[in-house]
């Protein structure tokens, strides 16, 4: 993020024009915020997908990233970022880091005074994500390998938490690790899943709202599904 020059950003190699078309379409269709629009315009999604899918990186659908997992569709990333209302300086926890793409978009939103803690349970994916994020200069993202269904107590509490794998129910430890005044976005369900937007008010009370139907890979672990 901080190491990329404007010249590189807009070069053909960086596929700026393709990305711009994609985010402009998202803005038209979903009315995403300017902040999320600008963040997504900066992140080269094609560098987060396996080479054989690079050509499709600016199409609006999920793509396989190996190990039976997928990088979320760009519209889902945009919707979740807007629902989460990430602000500069926030400390954000992501469970289900996968390719690292969503983490990079959130890293743009929190800026250099903020921090993203990305938790991924598959070591090979975490390693690849870490390398990509480092190469792009995202030094405000910390990559952790573990079952994140119980969160990441070491850096709690968080201003924002989001989960990009579907849980059987909202894991209690994640609610505990959310700051008062904080927000969480998490898909819940099995065959039928709904995206929940959860708010913890200043007195610690939890309020849940359902946003609508979604489709994510399962959250696997102690507070997730057990396979
Ligand atoms: N946000 C990702 C989407 C990855 S798909 C991206 O931008 O690419 C969801 C990811 O959640 C998968 O990589 C899967 O391995 C991971 N996952 C599933 N259960 C998990 C758990 N308990 N802890 C951490 N990661 C988990």
PDB file of C-alpha atoms and ligand atoms in Angstrom:
ATOM      1  CA  UNK A   1       0.000   0.000   0.000  1.00  0.00           C
ATOM      2  CA  UNK A   2       2.524   2.570   1.085  1.00  0.00           C
ATOM      3  CA  UNK A   3       5.283   1.469  -1.256  1.00  0.00           C
ATOM      4  CA  UNK A   4       3.279   1.585  -4.493  1.00  0.00           C
ATOM      5  CA  UNK A   5       3.871   4.682  -6.613  1.00  0.00           C
ATOM      6  CA  UNK A   6       1.026   6.354  -8.477  1.00  0.00           C
ATOM      7  CA  UNK A   7       2.809   5.526 -11.740  1.00  0.00           C
ATOM      8  CA  UNK A   8       2.842   1.809 -10.931  1.00  0.00           C
ATOM      9  CA  UNK A   9      -0.742   1.956  -9.670  1.00  0.00           C
ATOM     10  CA  UNK A  10      -1.953   3.191 -13.038  1.00  0.00           C
ATOM     11  CA  UNK A  11       0.363   1.096 -15.236  1.00  0.00           C
ATOM     12  CA  UNK A  12      -1.037  -1.586 -17.536  1.00  0.00           C
ATOM     13  CA  UNK A  13       0.879  -4.217 -15.575  1.00  0.00           C
ATOM     14  CA  UNK A  14      -1.142  -3.237 -12.503  1.00  0.00           C
ATOM     15  CA  UNK A  15      -4.394  -3.701 -14.500  1.00  0.00           C
ATOM     16  CA  UNK A  16      -5.738  -0.422 -13.203  1.00  0.00           C
ATOM     17  CA  UNK A  17      -8.295   0.081 -15.998  1.00  0.00           C
ATOM     18  CA  UNK A  18      -9.869  -3.354 -15.521  1.00  0.00           C
ATOM     19  CA  UNK A  19     -10.077  -2.812 -11.785  1.00  0.00           C
ATOM     20  CA  UNK A  20     -11.580   0.629 -12.242  1.00  0.00           C
ATOM     21  CA  UNK A  21     -14.306  -0.791 -14.487  1.00  0.00           C
ATOM     22  CA  UNK A  22     -15.075  -3.441 -11.880  1.00  0.00           C
ATOM     23  CA  UNK A  23     -15.372  -1.062  -8.927  1.00  0.00           C
ATOM     24  CA  UNK A  24     -17.351   1.466 -10.980  1.00  0.00           C
ATOM     25  CA  UNK A  25     -19.835  -1.289 -11.765  1.00  0.00           C
ATOM     26  CA  UNK A  26     -20.034  -2.162  -8.054  1.00  0.00           C
ATOM     27  CA  UNK A  27     -20.637   1.481  -7.242  1.00  0.00           C
ATOM     28  CA  UNK A  28     -23.485   1.674  -9.735  1.00  0.00           C
ATOM     29  CA  UNK A  29     -25.108  -1.588  -8.682  1.00  0.00           C
ATOM     30  CA  UNK A  30     -24.604  -1.450  -4.915  1.00  0.00           C
ATOM     31  CA  UNK A  31     -24.034   2.202  -4.239  1.00  0.00           C
ATOM     32  CA  UNK A  32     -20.897   1.421  -2.240  1.00  0.00           C
ATOM     33  CA  UNK A  33     -19.291   4.250  -0.272  1.00  0.00           C
ATOM     34  CA  UNK A  34     -16.514   6.381  -1.776  1.00  0.00           C
ATOM     35  CA  UNK A  35     -14.087   5.125   0.847  1.00  0.00           C
ATOM     36  CA  UNK A  36     -14.645   1.470  -0.038  1.00  0.00           C
ATOM     37  CA  UNK A  37     -14.560   2.370  -3.749  1.00  0.00           C
ATOM     38  CA  UNK A  38     -11.143   4.008  -3.360  1.00  0.00           C
ATOM     39  CA  UNK A  39      -9.789   1.154  -1.230  1.00  0.00           C
ATOM     40  CA  UNK A  40     -10.840  -1.482  -3.766  1.00  0.00           C
ATOM     41  CA  UNK A  41      -9.428   0.584  -6.612  1.00  0.00           C
ATOM     42  CA  UNK A  42      -6.010   0.335  -4.977  1.00  0.00           C
ATOM     43  CA  UNK A  43      -5.843  -3.399  -4.273  1.00  0.00           C
ATOM     44  CA  UNK A  44      -4.571  -5.550  -7.187  1.00  0.00           C
ATOM     45  CA  UNK A  45      -6.936  -8.551  -6.826  1.00  0.00           C
ATOM     46  CA  UNK A  46      -5.114 -10.375  -9.643  1.00  0.00           C
ATOM     47  CA  UNK A  47      -2.071 -10.796  -7.381  1.00  0.00           C
ATOM     48  CA  UNK A  48      -4.169 -12.594  -4.742  1.00  0.00           C
ATOM     49  CA  UNK A  49      -5.554 -15.331  -7.016  1.00  0.00           C
ATOM     50  CA  UNK A  50      -3.644 -18.372  -8.351  1.00  0.00           C
ATOM     51  CA  UNK A  51      -1.994 -17.602 -11.736  1.00  0.00           C
ATOM     52  CA  UNK A  52      -4.413 -19.820 -13.682  1.00  0.00           C
ATOM     53  CA  UNK A  53      -7.310 -17.553 -12.593  1.00  0.00           C
ATOM     54  CA  UNK A  54      -5.505 -14.265 -13.056  1.00  0.00           C
ATOM     55  CA  UNK A  55      -7.423 -13.506 -16.253  1.00  0.00           C
ATOM     56  CA  UNK A  56     -10.717 -13.641 -14.310  1.00  0.00           C
ATOM     57  CA  UNK A  57      -9.519 -11.598 -11.339  1.00  0.00           C
ATOM     58  CA  UNK A  58     -11.683  -8.574 -12.227  1.00  0.00           C
ATOM     59  CA  UNK A  59     -14.900 -10.489 -12.740  1.00  0.00           C
ATOM     60  CA  UNK A  60     -17.385 -10.283  -9.920  1.00  0.00           C
ATOM     61  CA  UNK A  61     -17.422 -13.857  -8.631  1.00  0.00           C
ATOM     62  CA  UNK A  62     -15.521 -16.056  -6.162  1.00  0.00           C
ATOM     63  CA  UNK A  63     -12.474 -17.961  -7.447  1.00  0.00           C
ATOM     64  CA  UNK A  64     -10.733 -21.082  -6.105  1.00  0.00           C
ATOM     65  CA  UNK A  65      -7.551 -20.393  -4.107  1.00  0.00           C
ATOM     66  CA  UNK A  66      -6.698 -24.061  -3.402  1.00  0.00           C
ATOM     67  CA  UNK A  67      -7.358 -26.367  -0.426  1.00  0.00           C
ATOM     68  CA  UNK A  68     -11.085 -26.299  -1.235  1.00  0.00           C
ATOM     69  CA  UNK A  69     -11.319 -22.574  -0.379  1.00  0.00           C
ATOM     70  CA  UNK A  70     -12.300 -19.484  -2.383  1.00  0.00           C
ATOM     71  CA  UNK A  71     -11.559 -15.777  -2.549  1.00  0.00           C
ATOM     72  CA  UNK A  72     -14.874 -13.962  -2.007  1.00  0.00           C
ATOM     73  CA  UNK A  73     -16.605 -12.187  -4.885  1.00  0.00           C
ATOM     74  CA  UNK A  74     -15.704  -8.479  -5.031  1.00  0.00           C
ATOM     75  CA  UNK A  75     -19.311  -7.409  -4.380  1.00  0.00           C
ATOM     76  CA  UNK A  76     -19.307  -9.415  -1.119  1.00  0.00           C
ATOM     77  CA  UNK A  77     -16.079  -7.733  -0.002  1.00  0.00           C
ATOM     78  CA  UNK A  78     -17.572  -4.316  -0.798  1.00  0.00           C
ATOM     79  CA  UNK A  79     -20.840  -5.056   1.005  1.00  0.00           C
ATOM     80  CA  UNK A  80     -19.095  -6.414   4.105  1.00  0.00           C
ATOM     81  CA  UNK A  81     -16.702  -3.438   4.274  1.00  0.00           C
ATOM     82  CA  UNK A  82     -19.606  -1.000   4.110  1.00  0.00           C
ATOM     83  CA  UNK A  83     -21.673  -2.915   6.679  1.00  0.00           C
ATOM     84  CA  UNK A  84     -18.659  -3.009   8.996  1.00  0.00           C
ATOM     85  CA  UNK A  85     -18.085   0.739   8.654  1.00  0.00           C
ATOM     86  CA  UNK A  86     -14.314   0.518   9.073  1.00  0.00           C
ATOM     87  CA  UNK A  87     -12.655   3.818  10.010  1.00  0.00           C
ATOM     88  CA  UNK A  88      -9.034   5.032   9.871  1.00  0.00           C
ATOM     89  CA  UNK A  89      -7.122   3.945  12.973  1.00  0.00           C
ATOM     90  CA  UNK A  90      -9.353   0.966  13.748  1.00  0.00           C
ATOM     91  CA  UNK A  91      -8.003  -2.361  14.941  1.00  0.00           C
ATOM     92  CA  UNK A  92      -9.815  -5.031  12.935  1.00  0.00           C
ATOM     93  CA  UNK A  93      -9.887  -8.818  13.299  1.00  0.00           C
ATOM     94  CA  UNK A  94     -10.552 -10.999  10.244  1.00  0.00           C
ATOM     95  CA  UNK A  95     -11.322 -14.676  10.674  1.00  0.00           C
ATOM     96  CA  UNK A  96     -10.838 -16.641   7.446  1.00  0.00           C
ATOM     97  CA  UNK A  97      -8.051 -14.659   5.795  1.00  0.00           C
ATOM     98  CA  UNK A  98      -7.677 -16.987   2.785  1.00  0.00           C
ATOM     99  CA  UNK A  99      -5.872 -15.158  -0.022  1.00  0.00           C
ATOM    100  CA  UNK A 100      -5.418 -11.965   2.012  1.00  0.00           C
ATOM    101  CA  UNK A 101      -7.398  -9.874  -0.507  1.00  0.00           C
ATOM    102  CA  UNK A 102     -10.177  -8.820   1.863  1.00  0.00           C
ATOM    103  CA  UNK A 103      -7.558  -8.031   4.526  1.00  0.00           C
ATOM    104  CA  UNK A 104      -5.731  -5.770   2.034  1.00  0.00           C
ATOM    105  CA  UNK A 105      -8.927  -3.811   1.294  1.00  0.00           C
ATOM    106  CA  UNK A 106      -9.541  -3.374   5.032  1.00  0.00           C
ATOM    107  CA  UNK A 107      -5.872  -2.412   5.501  1.00  0.00           C
ATOM    108  CA  UNK A 108      -6.482   0.445   3.043  1.00  0.00           C
ATOM    109  CA  UNK A 109      -9.509   1.522   5.094  1.00  0.00           C
ATOM    110  CA  UNK A 110      -7.778   1.510   8.497  1.00  0.00           C
ATOM    111  CA  UNK A 111      -4.665   3.246   7.093  1.00  0.00           C
ATOM    112  CA  UNK A 112      -1.226   3.355   8.618  1.00  0.00           C
ATOM    113  CA  UNK A 113      -2.484   4.157  12.110  1.00  0.00           C
ATOM    114  CA  UNK A 114      -4.776   1.145  12.106  1.00  0.00           C
ATOM    115  CA  UNK A 115      -4.151  -2.574  12.139  1.00  0.00           C
ATOM    116  CA  UNK A 116      -5.654  -5.716  10.654  1.00  0.00           C
ATOM    117  CA  UNK A 117      -5.151  -9.068  12.357  1.00  0.00           C
ATOM    118  CA  UNK A 118      -5.882 -11.782   9.779  1.00  0.00           C
ATOM    119  CA  UNK A 119      -6.426 -15.316  11.080  1.00  0.00           C
ATOM    120  CA  UNK A 120      -6.307 -18.305   8.710  1.00  0.00           C
ATOM    121  CA  UNK A 121      -6.314 -21.974   9.723  1.00  0.00           C
ATOM    122  CA  UNK A 122      -4.644 -23.437   6.606  1.00  0.00           C
ATOM    123  CA  UNK A 123      -0.894 -22.747   6.939  1.00  0.00           C
ATOM    124  CA  UNK A 124      -0.192 -22.820   3.174  1.00  0.00           C
ATOM    125  CA  UNK A 125      -2.870 -20.188   2.481  1.00  0.00           C
ATOM    126  CA  UNK A 126      -1.687 -18.020   5.374  1.00  0.00           C
ATOM    127  CA  UNK A 127       1.887 -18.216   4.091  1.00  0.00           C
ATOM    128  CA  UNK A 128       0.857 -17.234   0.566  1.00  0.00           C
ATOM    129  CA  UNK A 129      -1.297 -14.374   1.870  1.00  0.00           C
ATOM    130  CA  UNK A 130       1.555 -13.143   4.055  1.00  0.00           C
ATOM    131  CA  UNK A 131       3.972 -13.110   1.123  1.00  0.00           C
ATOM    132  CA  UNK A 132       1.538 -11.241  -1.134  1.00  0.00           C
ATOM    133  CA  UNK A 133       0.694  -8.680   1.547  1.00  0.00           C
ATOM    134  CA  UNK A 134       4.365  -8.126   2.358  1.00  0.00           C
ATOM    135  CA  UNK A 135       5.335  -7.756  -1.302  1.00  0.00           C
ATOM    136  CA  UNK A 136       2.673  -5.058  -1.682  1.00  0.00           C
ATOM    137  CA  UNK A 137       3.876  -3.233   1.418  1.00  0.00           C
ATOM    138  CA  UNK A 138       0.900  -3.906   3.712  1.00  0.00           C
ATOM    139  CA  UNK A 139       2.845  -3.671   6.950  1.00  0.00           C
ATOM    140  CA  UNK A 140      -0.319  -2.935   8.949  1.00  0.00           C
ATOM    141  CA  UNK A 141      -1.568  -6.527   8.521  1.00  0.00           C
ATOM    142  CA  UNK A 142      -0.527  -9.280  10.915  1.00  0.00           C
ATOM    143  CA  UNK A 143      -1.085 -12.844   9.665  1.00  0.00           C
ATOM    144  CA  UNK A 144      -1.826 -15.515  12.277  1.00  0.00           C
ATOM    145  CA  UNK A 145      -2.157 -19.271  11.614  1.00  0.00           C
ATOM    146  CA  UNK A 146      -4.699 -20.942  13.904  1.00  0.00           C
ATOM    147  CA  UNK A 147      -8.299 -21.916  14.395  1.00  0.00           C
ATOM    148  CA  UNK A 148      -9.810 -18.440  14.587  1.00  0.00           C
ATOM    149  CA  UNK A 149     -13.289 -19.592  15.602  1.00  0.00           C
ATOM    150  CA  UNK A 150     -12.267 -18.574  19.129  1.00  0.00           C
ATOM    151  CA  UNK A 151     -10.874 -15.252  17.872  1.00  0.00           C
ATOM    152  CA  UNK A 152      -7.412 -13.948  18.738  1.00  0.00           C
ATOM    153  CA  UNK A 153      -7.364 -13.046  22.392  1.00  0.00           C
ATOM    154  CA  UNK A 154      -3.757 -11.756  22.297  1.00  0.00           C
ATOM    155  CA  UNK A 155      -4.691  -8.505  20.510  1.00  0.00           C
ATOM    156  CA  UNK A 156      -8.267  -8.072  21.778  1.00  0.00           C
ATOM    157  CA  UNK A 157     -10.385  -6.000  22.035  1.00  0.00           C
ATOM    158  CA  UNK A 158     -11.170  -5.016  18.446  1.00  0.00           C
ATOM    159  CA  UNK A 159     -13.124  -2.107  16.973  1.00  0.00           C
ATOM    160  CA  UNK A 160     -14.380  -4.366  14.211  1.00  0.00           C
ATOM    161  CA  UNK A 161     -14.504  -8.119  13.615  1.00  0.00           C
ATOM    162  CA  UNK A 162     -15.521  -9.871  10.409  1.00  0.00           C
ATOM    163  CA  UNK A 163     -15.680 -13.528   9.521  1.00  0.00           C
ATOM    164  CA  UNK A 164     -15.519 -14.778   5.935  1.00  0.00           C
ATOM    165  CA  UNK A 165     -16.572 -18.373   6.640  1.00  0.00           C
ATOM    166  CA  UNK A 166     -20.024 -19.436   7.838  1.00  0.00           C
ATOM    167  CA  UNK A 167     -20.403 -20.380  11.513  1.00  0.00           C
ATOM    168  CA  UNK A 168     -23.109 -22.623  13.023  1.00  0.00           C
ATOM    169  CA  UNK A 169     -23.810 -19.775  15.445  1.00  0.00           C
ATOM    170  CA  UNK A 170     -22.054 -16.589  16.517  1.00  0.00           C
ATOM    171  CA  UNK A 171     -18.969 -17.705  18.520  1.00  0.00           C
ATOM    172  CA  UNK A 172     -19.132 -16.372  22.067  1.00  0.00           C
ATOM    173  CA  UNK A 173     -15.374 -15.534  22.245  1.00  0.00           C
ATOM    174  CA  UNK A 174     -15.750 -13.210  19.239  1.00  0.00           C
ATOM    175  CA  UNK A 175     -18.497 -11.256  21.020  1.00  0.00           C
ATOM    176  CA  UNK A 176     -16.224 -10.971  24.063  1.00  0.00           C
ATOM    177  CA  UNK A 177     -13.310  -9.691  21.958  1.00  0.00           C
ATOM    178  CA  UNK A 178     -15.380  -6.876  20.460  1.00  0.00           C
ATOM    179  CA  UNK A 179     -15.005  -3.394  21.987  1.00  0.00           C
ATOM    180  CA  UNK A 180     -18.064  -1.629  23.372  1.00  0.00           C
ATOM    181  CA  UNK A 181     -19.288   0.484  20.445  1.00  0.00           C
ATOM    182  CA  UNK A 182     -17.832  -2.143  18.108  1.00  0.00           C
ATOM    183  CA  UNK A 183     -19.326  -3.982  15.145  1.00  0.00           C
ATOM    184  CA  UNK A 184     -19.084  -7.472  13.750  1.00  0.00           C
ATOM    185  CA  UNK A 185     -20.188  -8.988  10.438  1.00  0.00           C
ATOM    186  CA  UNK A 186     -20.485 -12.771  10.222  1.00  0.00           C
ATOM    187  CA  UNK A 187     -22.295 -15.313   8.049  1.00  0.00           C
ATOM    188  CA  UNK A 188     -24.284 -17.837  10.103  1.00  0.00           C
ATOM    189  CA  UNK A 189     -25.826 -21.090   8.908  1.00  0.00           C
ATOM    190  CA  UNK A 190     -25.163 -24.280   7.030  1.00  0.00           C
ATOM    191  CA  UNK A 191     -27.045 -24.972   3.774  1.00  0.00           C
ATOM    192  CA  UNK A 192     -28.923 -21.727   4.288  1.00  0.00           C
ATOM    193  CA  UNK A 193     -26.769 -18.872   5.531  1.00  0.00           C
ATOM    194  CA  UNK A 194     -27.509 -15.329   6.586  1.00  0.00           C
ATOM    195  CA  UNK A 195     -25.138 -12.444   7.064  1.00  0.00           C
ATOM    196  CA  UNK A 196     -25.496 -10.977  10.573  1.00  0.00           C
ATOM    197  CA  UNK A 197     -24.525  -7.454  11.512  1.00  0.00           C
ATOM    198  CA  UNK A 198     -23.851  -7.328  15.236  1.00  0.00           C
ATOM    199  CA  UNK A 199     -23.356  -4.249  17.375  1.00  0.00           C
ATOM    200  CA  UNK A 200     -22.104  -4.036  20.939  1.00  0.00           C
ATOM    201  CA  UNK A 201     -23.327  -0.836  22.558  1.00  0.00           C
ATOM    202  CA  UNK A 202     -21.425   1.206  25.143  1.00  0.00           C
ATOM    203  CA  UNK A 203     -23.002  -0.731  27.995  1.00  0.00           C
ATOM    204  CA  UNK A 204     -21.918  -4.018  26.405  1.00  0.00           C
ATOM    205  CA  UNK A 205     -25.370  -5.027  25.144  1.00  0.00           C
ATOM    206  CA  UNK A 206     -25.450  -7.049  21.900  1.00  0.00           C
ATOM    207  CA  UNK A 207     -27.870  -6.289  19.049  1.00  0.00           C
ATOM    208  CA  UNK A 208     -28.125  -8.560  16.002  1.00  0.00           C
ATOM    209  CA  UNK A 209     -29.578  -7.701  12.612  1.00  0.00           C
ATOM    210  CA  UNK A 210     -29.885  -9.953   9.603  1.00  0.00           C
ATOM    211  CA  UNK A 211     -28.699  -8.459   6.338  1.00  0.00           C
ATOM    212  CA  UNK A 212     -29.730 -11.270   3.984  1.00  0.00           C
ATOM    213  CA  UNK A 213     -28.785 -14.590   2.401  1.00  0.00           C
ATOM    214  CA  UNK A 214     -25.151 -15.357   1.509  1.00  0.00           C
ATOM    215  CA  UNK A 215     -22.942 -18.304   0.529  1.00  0.00           C
ATOM    216  CA  UNK A 216     -19.599 -18.905   2.283  1.00  0.00           C
ATOM    217  CA  UNK A 217     -17.338 -21.907   2.943  1.00  0.00           C
ATOM    218  CA  UNK A 218     -17.772 -23.323   6.476  1.00  0.00           C
ATOM    219  CA  UNK A 219     -15.934 -22.007   9.522  1.00  0.00           C
ATOM    220  CA  UNK A 220     -14.123 -25.101  10.771  1.00  0.00           C
ATOM    221  CA  UNK A 221     -13.039 -25.339  14.384  1.00  0.00           C
ATOM    222  CA  UNK A 222     -13.862 -25.340  18.066  1.00  0.00           C
ATOM    223  CA  UNK A 223     -16.641 -22.744  17.776  1.00  0.00           C
ATOM    224  CA  UNK A 224     -17.339 -23.588  14.147  1.00  0.00           C
ATOM    225  CA  UNK A 225     -18.330 -26.774  12.367  1.00  0.00           C
ATOM    226  CA  UNK A 226     -16.387 -29.861  13.376  1.00  0.00           C
ATOM    227  CA  UNK A 227     -15.410 -32.163  10.539  1.00  0.00           C
TER     228      UNK A 227
HETATM  229  N1  LIG B   1     -11.401 -13.446   3.062  1.00  0.00           N
HETATM  230  C1  LIG B   1     -10.841 -14.446   2.184  1.00  0.00           C
HETATM  231  C2  LIG B   1     -11.884 -15.483   1.861  1.00  0.00           C
HETATM  232  C3  LIG B   1     -11.363 -16.830   2.153  1.00  0.00           C
HETATM  233  S1  LIG B   1     -12.551 -18.148   2.216  1.00  0.00           S
HETATM  234  C4  LIG B   1     -10.189 -13.814   0.975  1.00  0.00           C
HETATM  235  O1  LIG B   1     -10.260 -12.593   0.821  1.00  0.00           O
HETATM  236  O2  LIG B   1      -9.571 -14.542   0.203  1.00  0.00           O
HETATM  237  C5  LIG B   1     -12.639 -18.468   3.953  1.00  0.00           C
HETATM  238  C6  LIG B   1     -11.366 -18.912   4.626  1.00  0.00           C
HETATM  239  O3  LIG B   1     -11.698 -19.232   5.973  1.00  0.00           O
HETATM  240  C7  LIG B   1     -10.691 -20.147   4.056  1.00  0.00           C
HETATM  241  O4  LIG B   1      -9.400 -19.827   3.656  1.00  0.00           O
HETATM  242  C8  LIG B   1     -10.675 -21.137   5.240  1.00  0.00           C
HETATM  243  O5  LIG B   1      -9.502 -21.924   5.317  1.00  0.00           O
HETATM  244  C9  LIG B   1     -10.788 -20.191   6.423  1.00  0.00           C
HETATM  245  N2  LIG B   1     -11.267 -20.771   7.681  1.00  0.00           N
HETATM  246  C10 LIG B   1     -12.257 -21.675   7.872  1.00  0.00           C
HETATM  247  N3  LIG B   1     -12.389 -21.940   9.185  1.00  0.00           N
HETATM  248  C11 LIG B   1     -11.470 -21.179   9.840  1.00  0.00           C
HETATM  249  C12 LIG B   1     -11.108 -21.020  11.210  1.00  0.00           C
HETATM  250  N4  LIG B   1     -11.733 -21.666  12.180  1.00  0.00           N
HETATM  251  N5  LIG B   1     -10.122 -20.146  11.507  1.00  0.00           N
HETATM  252  C13 LIG B   1      -9.462 -19.464  10.539  1.00  0.00           C
HETATM  253  N6  LIG B   1      -9.755 -19.590   9.223  1.00  0.00           N
HETATM  254  C14 LIG B   1     -10.741 -20.430   8.885  1.00  0.00           C
END
